[in-house]
């Protein structure tokens, strides 16, 4: 059985700066994939395959190759989901929106996990794309790409052993970076436990109520309406203040 957990990456100026740069680079990968796949579809009336996308994007960005492949996998999965949705809903749109930041997907080969730290691998090229195109215009240019393997080290605050972690993501949530991961845990053998029939009821105040012949379990959900109400009040306050503003005003 797979379970998903996450922990907040403690603030460090250098770490957050590196992760922000990787987010922008991941957004560049996503935008290039969306643009090229859409142009290919309009030109050839068919979608470019995931293997071809990965081959085109190879050794092009300052990210680990497995991270670039993971972004291509996410695009292919997104495209397949939209294809299924369009069978019943023609308003569903394929990916088209330009992104400025994107989550950082990590496969097992793109990170080294120890007891105290998690090392995120990346690659830095000596030339930017504009400099590379300028150098290629020169005659007899045969300089190799200066490629450097670098990394970002974050503390390991997970409660589980991440030796068997094959996939993770770094996302921005509520003003901080979070390391989200999936691990496989052994399933418990429940064959020796006594089985009873239970009845359940779903509600708003009490999210779940489950009862058997001799026991009952009530999960309260009063926090959910409170959070929703606070969010609505905050948005109403912001909307009230924004309605007084004029476009181009300095106030």
JSON list of N, CA, C and O in Angstrom, two decimals, residues 198-199 208-219:
[
{"chain": "A", "resi": 198, "resn": "UNK", "atom": "N", "xyz": [-20.44, -2.65, 9.79]},
{"chain": "A", "resi": 198, "resn": "UNK", "atom": "CA", "xyz": [-20.50, -1.28, 10.30]},
{"chain": "A", "resi": 198, "resn": "UNK", "atom": "C", "xyz": [-21.34, -0.43, 9.37]},
{"chain": "A", "resi": 198, "resn": "UNK", "atom": "O", "xyz": [-21.30, -0.60, 8.14]},
{"chain": "A", "resi": 199, "resn": "UNK", "atom": "N", "xyz": [-22.07, 0.48, 9.96]},
{"chain": "A", "resi": 199, "resn": "UNK", "atom": "CA", "xyz": [-22.87, 1.44, 9.19]},
{"chain": "A", "resi": 199, "resn": "UNK", "atom": "C", "xyz": [-22.27, 2.82, 9.31]},
{"chain": "A", "resi": 199, "resn": "UNK", "atom": "O", "xyz": [-21.80, 3.22, 10.38]},
{"chain": "A", "resi": 208, "resn": "UNK", "atom": "N", "xyz": [-17.84, 12.08, 9.41]},
{"chain": "A", "resi": 208, "resn": "UNK", "atom": "CA", "xyz": [-18.10, 10.65, 9.29]},
{"chain": "A", "resi": 208, "resn": "UNK", "atom": "C", "xyz": [-18.58, 10.13, 10.64]},
{"chain": "A", "resi": 208, "resn": "UNK", "atom": "O", "xyz": [-18.00, 10.45, 11.68]},
{"chain": "A", "resi": 209, "resn": "UNK", "atom": "N", "xyz": [-19.64, 9.34, 10.60]},
{"chain": "A", "resi": 209, "resn": "UNK", "atom": "CA", "xyz": [-20.13, 8.65, 11.79]},
{"chain": "A", "resi": 209, "resn": "UNK", "atom": "C", "xyz": [-20.25, 7.17, 11.45]},
{"chain": "A", "resi": 209, "resn": "UNK", "atom": "O", "xyz": [-20.99, 6.80, 10.53]},
{"chain": "A", "resi": 210, "resn": "UNK", "atom": "N", "xyz": [-19.51, 6.34, 12.16]},
{"chain": "A", "resi": 210, "resn": "UNK", "atom": "CA", "xyz": [-19.49, 4.90, 11.91]},
{"chain": "A", "resi": 210, "resn": "UNK", "atom": "C", "xyz": [-19.86, 4.20, 13.21]},
{"chain": "A", "resi": 210, "resn": "UNK", "atom": "O", "xyz": [-19.39, 4.56, 14.29]},
{"chain": "A", "resi": 211, "resn": "UNK", "atom": "N", "xyz": [-20.70, 3.17, 13.09]},
{"chain": "A", "resi": 211, "resn": "UNK", "atom": "CA", "xyz": [-21.15, 2.45, 14.28]},
{"chain": "A", "resi": 211, "resn": "UNK", "atom": "C", "xyz": [-21.28, 0.97, 13.97]},
{"chain": "A", "resi": 211, "resn": "UNK", "atom": "O", "xyz": [-21.67, 0.58, 12.85]},
{"chain": "A", "resi": 212, "resn": "UNK", "atom": "N", "xyz": [-20.91, 0.17, 14.94]},
{"chain": "A", "resi": 212, "resn": "UNK", "atom": "CA", "xyz": [-21.12, -1.28, 14.89]},
{"chain": "A", "resi": 212, "resn": "UNK", "atom": "C", "xyz": [-22.10, -1.67, 15.99]},
{"chain": "A", "resi": 212, "resn": "UNK", "atom": "O", "xyz": [-22.80, -0.80, 16.55]},
{"chain": "A", "resi": 213, "resn": "UNK", "atom": "N", "xyz": [-22.15, -2.93, 16.32]},
{"chain": "A", "resi": 213, "resn": "UNK", "atom": "CA", "xyz": [-23.09, -3.38, 17.33]},
{"chain": "A", "resi": 213, "resn": "UNK", "atom": "C", "xyz": [-22.76, -2.82, 18.71]},
{"chain": "A", "resi": 213, "resn": "UNK", "atom": "O", "xyz": [-23.66, -2.50, 19.50]},
{"chain": "A", "resi": 214, "resn": "UNK", "atom": "N", "xyz": [-21.47, -2.69, 19.01]},
{"chain": "A", "resi": 214, "resn": "UNK", "atom": "CA", "xyz": [-21.07, -2.28, 20.35]},
{"chain": "A", "resi": 214, "resn": "UNK", "atom": "C", "xyz": [-20.14, -1.08, 20.39]},
{"chain": "A", "resi": 214, "resn": "UNK", "atom": "O", "xyz": [-19.76, -0.63, 21.48]},
{"chain": "A", "resi": 215, "resn": "UNK", "atom": "N", "xyz": [-19.74, -0.55, 19.25]},
{"chain": "A", "resi": 215, "resn": "UNK", "atom": "CA", "xyz": [-18.83, 0.58, 19.24]},
{"chain": "A", "resi": 215, "resn": "UNK", "atom": "C", "xyz": [-19.28, 1.62, 18.21]},
{"chain": "A", "resi": 215, "resn": "UNK", "atom": "O", "xyz": [-20.02, 1.30, 17.28]},
{"chain": "A", "resi": 216, "resn": "UNK", "atom": "N", "xyz": [-18.81, 2.86, 18.42]},
{"chain": "A", "resi": 216, "resn": "UNK", "atom": "CA", "xyz": [-19.15, 3.96, 17.50]},
{"chain": "A", "resi": 216, "resn": "UNK", "atom": "C", "xyz": [-17.95, 4.88, 17.38]},
{"chain": "A", "resi": 216, "resn": "UNK", "atom": "O", "xyz": [-17.15, 5.02, 18.31]},
{"chain": "A", "resi": 217, "resn": "UNK", "atom": "N", "xyz": [-17.82, 5.51, 16.22]},
{"chain": "A", "resi": 217, "resn": "UNK", "atom": "CA", "xyz": [-16.72, 6.45, 15.94]},
{"chain": "A", "resi": 217, "resn": "UNK", "atom": "C", "xyz": [-17.31, 7.66, 15.25]},
{"chain": "A", "resi": 217, "resn": "UNK", "atom": "O", "xyz": [-18.02, 7.53, 14.24]},
{"chain": "A", "resi": 218, "resn": "UNK", "atom": "N", "xyz": [-17.04, 8.86, 15.79]},
{"chain": "A", "resi": 218, "resn": "UNK", "atom": "CA", "xyz": [-17.54, 10.11, 15.23]},
{"chain": "A", "resi": 218, "resn": "UNK", "atom": "C", "xyz": [-16.34, 11.00, 14.93]},
{"chain": "A", "resi": 218, "resn": "UNK", "atom": "O", "xyz": [-15.53, 11.29, 15.83]},
{"chain": "A", "resi": 219, "resn": "UNK", "atom": "N", "xyz": [-16.23, 11.43, 13.68]},
{"chain": "A", "resi": 219, "resn": "UNK", "atom": "CA", "xyz": [-15.17, 12.35, 13.25]},
{"chain": "A", "resi": 219, "resn": "UNK", "atom": "C", "xyz": [-15.79, 13.72, 13.03]},
{"chain": "A", "resi": 219, "resn": "UNK", "atom": "O", "xyz": [-16.62, 13.90, 12.14]}
]
